[in-house]
Coordinates of C-alpha atoms in Angstrom, one line a residue:
X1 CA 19.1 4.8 25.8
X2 CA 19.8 6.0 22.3
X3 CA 23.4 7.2 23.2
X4 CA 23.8 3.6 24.8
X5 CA 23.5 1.9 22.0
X6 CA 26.2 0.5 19.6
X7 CA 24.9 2.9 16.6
X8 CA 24.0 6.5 17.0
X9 CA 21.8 8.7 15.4
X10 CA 24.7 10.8 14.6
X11 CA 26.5 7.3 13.2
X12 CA 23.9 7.5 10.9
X13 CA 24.4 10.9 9.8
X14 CA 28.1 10.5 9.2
X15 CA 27.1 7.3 7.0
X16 CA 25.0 9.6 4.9
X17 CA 27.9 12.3 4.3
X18 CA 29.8 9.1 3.3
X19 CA 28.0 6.8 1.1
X20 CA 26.9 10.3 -0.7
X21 CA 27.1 9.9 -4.8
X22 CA 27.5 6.3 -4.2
X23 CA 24.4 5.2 -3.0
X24 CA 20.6 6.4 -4.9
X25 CA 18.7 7.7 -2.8
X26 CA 15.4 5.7 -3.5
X27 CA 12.1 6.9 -4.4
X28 CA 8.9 7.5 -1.8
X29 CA 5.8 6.8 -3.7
X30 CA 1.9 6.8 -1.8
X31 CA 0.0 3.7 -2.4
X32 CA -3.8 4.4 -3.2
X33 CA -4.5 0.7 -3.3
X34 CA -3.0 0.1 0.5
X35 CA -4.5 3.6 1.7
X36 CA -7.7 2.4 0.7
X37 CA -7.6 -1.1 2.5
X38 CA -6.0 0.2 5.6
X39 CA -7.9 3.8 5.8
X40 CA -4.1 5.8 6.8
X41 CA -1.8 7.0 3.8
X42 CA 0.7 4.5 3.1
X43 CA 4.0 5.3 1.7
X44 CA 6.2 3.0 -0.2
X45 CA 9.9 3.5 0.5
X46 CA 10.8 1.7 -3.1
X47 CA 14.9 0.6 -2.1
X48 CA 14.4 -2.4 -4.3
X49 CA 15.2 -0.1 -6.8
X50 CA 19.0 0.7 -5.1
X51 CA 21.4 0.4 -8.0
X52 CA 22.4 -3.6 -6.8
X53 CA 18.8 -4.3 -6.5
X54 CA 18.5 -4.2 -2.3
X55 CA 19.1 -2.0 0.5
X56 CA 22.4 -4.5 1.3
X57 CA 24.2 -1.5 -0.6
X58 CA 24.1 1.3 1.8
X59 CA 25.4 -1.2 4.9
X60 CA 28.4 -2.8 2.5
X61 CA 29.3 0.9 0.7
X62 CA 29.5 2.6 4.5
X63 CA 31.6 -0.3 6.0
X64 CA 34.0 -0.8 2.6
X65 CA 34.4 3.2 2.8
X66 CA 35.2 3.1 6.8
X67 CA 38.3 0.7 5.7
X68 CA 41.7 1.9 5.6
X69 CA 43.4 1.5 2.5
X70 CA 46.0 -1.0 3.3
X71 CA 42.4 -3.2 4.6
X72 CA 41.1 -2.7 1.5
X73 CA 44.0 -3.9 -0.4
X74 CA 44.0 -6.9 1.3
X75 CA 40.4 -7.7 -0.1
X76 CA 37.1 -8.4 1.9
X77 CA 35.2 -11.2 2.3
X78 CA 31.6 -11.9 3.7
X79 CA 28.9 -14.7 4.4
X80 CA 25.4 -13.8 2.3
X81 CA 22.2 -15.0 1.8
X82 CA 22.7 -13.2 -1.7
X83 CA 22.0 -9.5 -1.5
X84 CA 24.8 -8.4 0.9
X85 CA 27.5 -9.9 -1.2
X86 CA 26.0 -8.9 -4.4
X87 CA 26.4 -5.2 -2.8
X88 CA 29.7 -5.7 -1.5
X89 CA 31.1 -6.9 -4.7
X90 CA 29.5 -4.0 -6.1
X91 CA 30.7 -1.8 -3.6
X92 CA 34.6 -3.4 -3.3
X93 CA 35.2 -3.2 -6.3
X94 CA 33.9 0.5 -6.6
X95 CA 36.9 1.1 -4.5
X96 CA 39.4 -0.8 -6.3
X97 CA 39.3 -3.8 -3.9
X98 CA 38.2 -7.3 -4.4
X99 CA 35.2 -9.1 -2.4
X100 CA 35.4 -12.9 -2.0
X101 CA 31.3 -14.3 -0.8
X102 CA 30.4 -17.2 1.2
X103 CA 27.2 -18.8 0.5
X104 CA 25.1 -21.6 1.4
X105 CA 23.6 -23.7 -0.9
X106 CA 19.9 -22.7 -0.5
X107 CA 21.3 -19.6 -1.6
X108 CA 18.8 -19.0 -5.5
X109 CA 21.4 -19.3 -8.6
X110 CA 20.1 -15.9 -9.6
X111 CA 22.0 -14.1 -6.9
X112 CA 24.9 -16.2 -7.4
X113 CA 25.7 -15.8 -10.8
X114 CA 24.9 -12.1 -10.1
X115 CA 27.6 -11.7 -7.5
X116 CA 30.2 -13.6 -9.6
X117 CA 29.2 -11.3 -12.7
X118 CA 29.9 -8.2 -10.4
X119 CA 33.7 -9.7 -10.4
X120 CA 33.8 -11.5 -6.9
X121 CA 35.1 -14.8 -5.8
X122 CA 32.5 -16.7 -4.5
X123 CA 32.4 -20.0 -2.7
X124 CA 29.1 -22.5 -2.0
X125 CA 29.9 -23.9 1.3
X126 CA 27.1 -25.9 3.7
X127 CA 23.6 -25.6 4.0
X128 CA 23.2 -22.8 6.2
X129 CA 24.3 -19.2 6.5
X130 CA 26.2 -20.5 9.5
X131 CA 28.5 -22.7 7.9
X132 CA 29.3 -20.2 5.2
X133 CA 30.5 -18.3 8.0
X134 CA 32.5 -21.0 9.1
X135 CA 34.6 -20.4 5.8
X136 CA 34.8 -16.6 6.1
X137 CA 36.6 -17.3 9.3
X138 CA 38.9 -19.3 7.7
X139 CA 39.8 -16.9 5.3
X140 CA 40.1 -14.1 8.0
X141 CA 42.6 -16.4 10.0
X142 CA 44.8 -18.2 6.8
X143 CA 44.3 -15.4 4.1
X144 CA 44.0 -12.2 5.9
X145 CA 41.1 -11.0 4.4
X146 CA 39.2 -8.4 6.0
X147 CA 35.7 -9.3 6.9
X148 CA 32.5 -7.3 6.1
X149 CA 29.5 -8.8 8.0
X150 CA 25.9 -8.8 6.4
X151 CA 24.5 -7.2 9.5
X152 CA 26.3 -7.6 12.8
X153 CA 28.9 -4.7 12.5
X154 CA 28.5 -0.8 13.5
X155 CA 28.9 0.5 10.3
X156 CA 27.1 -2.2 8.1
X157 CA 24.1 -1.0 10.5
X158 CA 24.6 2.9 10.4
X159 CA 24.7 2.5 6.4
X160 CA 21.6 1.1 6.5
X161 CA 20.3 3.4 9.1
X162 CA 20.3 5.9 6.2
X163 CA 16.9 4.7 4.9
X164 CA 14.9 5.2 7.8
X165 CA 16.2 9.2 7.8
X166 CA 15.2 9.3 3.8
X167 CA 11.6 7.8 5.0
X168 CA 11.1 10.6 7.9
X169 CA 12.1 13.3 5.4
X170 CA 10.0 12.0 3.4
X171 CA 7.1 11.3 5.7
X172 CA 7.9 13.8 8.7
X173 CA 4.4 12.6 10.6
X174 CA 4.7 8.8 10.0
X175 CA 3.1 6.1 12.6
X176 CA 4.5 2.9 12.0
X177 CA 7.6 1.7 9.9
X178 CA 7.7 -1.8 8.9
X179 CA 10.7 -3.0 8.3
X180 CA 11.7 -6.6 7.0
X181 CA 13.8 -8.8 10.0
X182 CA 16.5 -11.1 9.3
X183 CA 19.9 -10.7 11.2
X184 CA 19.0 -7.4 12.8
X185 CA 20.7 -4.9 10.4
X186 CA 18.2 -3.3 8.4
X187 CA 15.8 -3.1 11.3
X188 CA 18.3 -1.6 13.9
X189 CA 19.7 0.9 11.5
X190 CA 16.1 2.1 10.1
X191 CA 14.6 1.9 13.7
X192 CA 17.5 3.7 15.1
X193 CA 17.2 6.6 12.7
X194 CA 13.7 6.6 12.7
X195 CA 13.5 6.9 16.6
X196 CA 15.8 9.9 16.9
X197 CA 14.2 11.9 14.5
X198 CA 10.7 11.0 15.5
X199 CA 10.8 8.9 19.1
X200 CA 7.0 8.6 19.1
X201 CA 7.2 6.6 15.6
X202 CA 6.7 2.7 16.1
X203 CA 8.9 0.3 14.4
X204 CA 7.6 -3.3 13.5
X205 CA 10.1 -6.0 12.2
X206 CA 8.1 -8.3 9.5
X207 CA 9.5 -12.1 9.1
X208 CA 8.7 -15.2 7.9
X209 CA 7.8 -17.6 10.1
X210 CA 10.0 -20.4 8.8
X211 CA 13.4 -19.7 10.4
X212 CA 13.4 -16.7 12.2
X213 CA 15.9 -16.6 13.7
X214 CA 15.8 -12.7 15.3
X215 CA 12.3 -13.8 16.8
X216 CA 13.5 -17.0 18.2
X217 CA 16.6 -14.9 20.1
X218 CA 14.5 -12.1 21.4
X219 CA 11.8 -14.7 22.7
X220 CA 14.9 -16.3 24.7
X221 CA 16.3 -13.0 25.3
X222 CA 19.4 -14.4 23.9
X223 CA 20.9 -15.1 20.4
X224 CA 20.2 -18.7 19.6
X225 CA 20.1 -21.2 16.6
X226 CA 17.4 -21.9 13.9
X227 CA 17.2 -24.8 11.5
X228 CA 17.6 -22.6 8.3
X229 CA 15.2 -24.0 6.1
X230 CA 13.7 -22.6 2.2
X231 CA 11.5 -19.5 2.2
X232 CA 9.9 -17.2 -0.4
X233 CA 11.6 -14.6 1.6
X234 CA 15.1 -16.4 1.3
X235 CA 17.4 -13.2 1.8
X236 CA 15.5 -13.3 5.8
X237 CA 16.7 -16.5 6.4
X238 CA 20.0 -17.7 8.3
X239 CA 21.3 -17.0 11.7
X240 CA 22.1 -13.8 14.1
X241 CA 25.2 -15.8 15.3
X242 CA 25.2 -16.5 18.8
X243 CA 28.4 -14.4 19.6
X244 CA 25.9 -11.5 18.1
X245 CA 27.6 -7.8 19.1
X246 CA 25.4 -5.4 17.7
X247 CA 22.0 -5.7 15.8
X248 CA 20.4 -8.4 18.6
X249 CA 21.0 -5.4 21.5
X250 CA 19.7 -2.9 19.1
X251 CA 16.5 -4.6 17.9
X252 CA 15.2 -5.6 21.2
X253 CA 16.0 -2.0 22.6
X254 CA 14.0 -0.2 19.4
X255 CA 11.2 -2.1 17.9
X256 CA 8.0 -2.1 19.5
X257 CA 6.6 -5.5 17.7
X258 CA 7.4 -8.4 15.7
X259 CA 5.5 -10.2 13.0
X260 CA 6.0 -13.7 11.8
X261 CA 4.2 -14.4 8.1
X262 CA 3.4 -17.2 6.4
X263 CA 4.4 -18.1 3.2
X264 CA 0.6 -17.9 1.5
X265 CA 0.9 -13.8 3.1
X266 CA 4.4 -13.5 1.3
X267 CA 3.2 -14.7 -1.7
X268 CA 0.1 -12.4 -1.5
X269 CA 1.9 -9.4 -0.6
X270 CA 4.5 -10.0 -4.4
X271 CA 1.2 -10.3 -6.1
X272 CA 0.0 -7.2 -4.6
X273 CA 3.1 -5.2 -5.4
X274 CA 2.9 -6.7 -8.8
X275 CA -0.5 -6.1 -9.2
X276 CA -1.4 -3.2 -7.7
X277 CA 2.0 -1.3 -7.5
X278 CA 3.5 -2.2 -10.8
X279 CA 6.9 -2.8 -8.3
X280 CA 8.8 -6.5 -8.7
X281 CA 9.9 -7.7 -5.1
X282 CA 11.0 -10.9 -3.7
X283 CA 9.5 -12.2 -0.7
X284 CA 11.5 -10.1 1.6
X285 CA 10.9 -7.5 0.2
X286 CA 7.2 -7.8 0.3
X287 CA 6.9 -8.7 4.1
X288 CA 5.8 -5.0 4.7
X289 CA 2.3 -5.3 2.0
X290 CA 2.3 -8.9 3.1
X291 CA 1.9 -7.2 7.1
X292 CA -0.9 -4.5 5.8
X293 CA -3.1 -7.3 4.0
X294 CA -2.9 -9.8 6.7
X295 CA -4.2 -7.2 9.3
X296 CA -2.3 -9.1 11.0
X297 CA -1.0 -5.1 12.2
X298 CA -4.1 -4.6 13.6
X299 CA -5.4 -0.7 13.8
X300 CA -3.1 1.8 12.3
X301 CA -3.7 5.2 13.9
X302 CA -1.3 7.4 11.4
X303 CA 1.1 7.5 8.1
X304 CA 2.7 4.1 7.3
X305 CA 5.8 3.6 5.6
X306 CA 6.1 0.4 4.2
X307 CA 10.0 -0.8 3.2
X308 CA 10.4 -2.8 0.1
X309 CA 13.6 -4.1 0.7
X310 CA 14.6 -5.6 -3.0
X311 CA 13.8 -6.9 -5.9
X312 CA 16.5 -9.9 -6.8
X313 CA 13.7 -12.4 -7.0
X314 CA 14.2 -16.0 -9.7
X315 CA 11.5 -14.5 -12.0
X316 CA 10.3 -18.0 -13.0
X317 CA 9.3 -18.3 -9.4
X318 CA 8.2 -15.1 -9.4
X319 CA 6.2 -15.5 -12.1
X320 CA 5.0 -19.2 -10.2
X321 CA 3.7 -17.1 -7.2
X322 CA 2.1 -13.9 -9.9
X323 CA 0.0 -16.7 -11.2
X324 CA -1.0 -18.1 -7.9
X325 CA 1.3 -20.7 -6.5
X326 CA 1.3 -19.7 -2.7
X327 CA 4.2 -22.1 -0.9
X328 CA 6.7 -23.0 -4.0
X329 CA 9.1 -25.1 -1.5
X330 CA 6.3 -26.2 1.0
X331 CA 7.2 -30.0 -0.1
X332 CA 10.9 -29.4 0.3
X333 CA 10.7 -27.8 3.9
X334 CA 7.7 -29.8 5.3

């Protein structure tokens, strides 16, 4: 089935020769705290601490580098929820090219002003991921931009397979991976590399359960829509696109579970990581603790690796949810 699929394990492999020197390659740290609560070791595969602050930069550095030159002269352009095109900025211009973003407007000013710092061109179109699409495809057709999805492209997902062969290296016997879930890229890429190093390991997407919009198309074994709607875990939120090539097929070939949290377990799971772990993460990136304190995993027979995705949190809400707010836009999405 492996060999079926749109990304290899050897995909991955290549990504990792390529994104070399660009890319850190993030720290694996035990958590006493977790071990403790869950009775398994648990391993913290810190990627929040990737140079633009998220995973996004593995996926955006693999796919700018698989460009020909003349593509890359012609600048790229992507729809983000904010991570993906602070990465691609990052990693564009790297390269000598020029990334032009597409955002919604539920997208936090934080990332924003991040991404236009990092030199891009960035444009605040709609209220959904979707509709900032709707604008990268207009600047594919009149501008002739090149476009760099956030998840649903081969090499966006082998770049981020990369991870998930750092976390067996570092963790040769691990169980379980959990892995956050939004459009499908992270997740395929991880559980892709993960299962053809280690087939027996089990791979568990962790979402919110406002939106999700990966869990909605593999419960109608299809890709459908969501009402995108505000979420401590922002960067999981928007669409898989229903014309969805890649990550859709992957995800509901390789993970054995998905698991929808609430907002009160997001917040929990920052405080723990804050707490506990001395580690600053936004909501997505804390889906994995979030998972472990819920026991909402039930019983864990083996090693853990837990994925903390990034960092690029508001820290005035941050600091909101440290000191115990538990569903900052529960008013605004009720």
């Amino acid at each position: 089935m492996m060999t079926t699929l749109p990304v290899t394990l050897s995909d991955i492999e290549q990504a990792v020769r390529r994104i070399q020197g660009r890319v850190l390659r993030t720290p694996f740290t035990l958590s006493a705290a977790l071990a403790e609560r869950c009775g398994v070791p648990v391993g913290l595969k810190l990627e929040h601490h990737q140079t633009t602050g998220s995973f996004k930069l593995r996926g955006a550095t693999n796919a700018v580098l698989s460009l020909s030159p003349e593509d890359r002269a012609r600048g790229v352009v992507a729809a983000s929820t904010g991570n993906h095109g602070r990465a691609l900025a990052h990693a564009a211009s790297a390269e000598g090219s020029v990334a032009t973003i597409c955002m919604s407007r539920l997208v936090p000013d934080n990332k924003v002003s991040e991404i236009r710092r990092l030199g891009a061109t960035v444009r605040i179109v709609g209220r959904s991921q979707d509709e900032a699409q709707l604008e990268v495809d207009r600047l594919v057709a009149e501008d002739g931009l090149v476009m760099v999805p956030p998840f649903d492209a081969p090499a966006v997902v082998a770049g981020q397979g990369t991870l998930g062969l750092e976390i067996v290296e570092a963790m040769p016997d691990v169980a379980t991976v959990l892995v956050p879930l939004s459009g499908g890229g992270l997740a395929a890429g991880v559980a892709a590399a993960v299962k053809g190093r280690s087939p027996k390991t089990r791979v568990i997407g962790l979402t919110m359960a406002r939106g999700a919009a990966m869990k909605a198309s593999l419960d109608a074994g299809r890709p459908v829509a969501v009402e995108e709607v505000a979420s401590l875990a922002d960067s999981l939120g928007g669409g898989i696109g229903l014309d969805n090539g890649v990550t859709f097929r992957m995800c509901r070939a390789l993970l054995d579970d998905v698991i929808l949290l609430s907002e009160a377990e997001i917040a929990a799971g920052m405080r723990h990581a804050y707490a506990q772990e001395r580690e600053v993460v936004e909501g997505a990136g804390a889906v994995g603790i979030a998972a472990l304190l819920s026991a909402r995993l039930g019983r864990l027979d083996g090693p853990v690796a837990v994925i903390l995705s990034g960092r690029n949190v508001d820290m005035d809400l941050h600091r909101r949810v440290i000191n115990g707010e538990t569903d900052p836009f529960g008013e605004k999405t009720a």
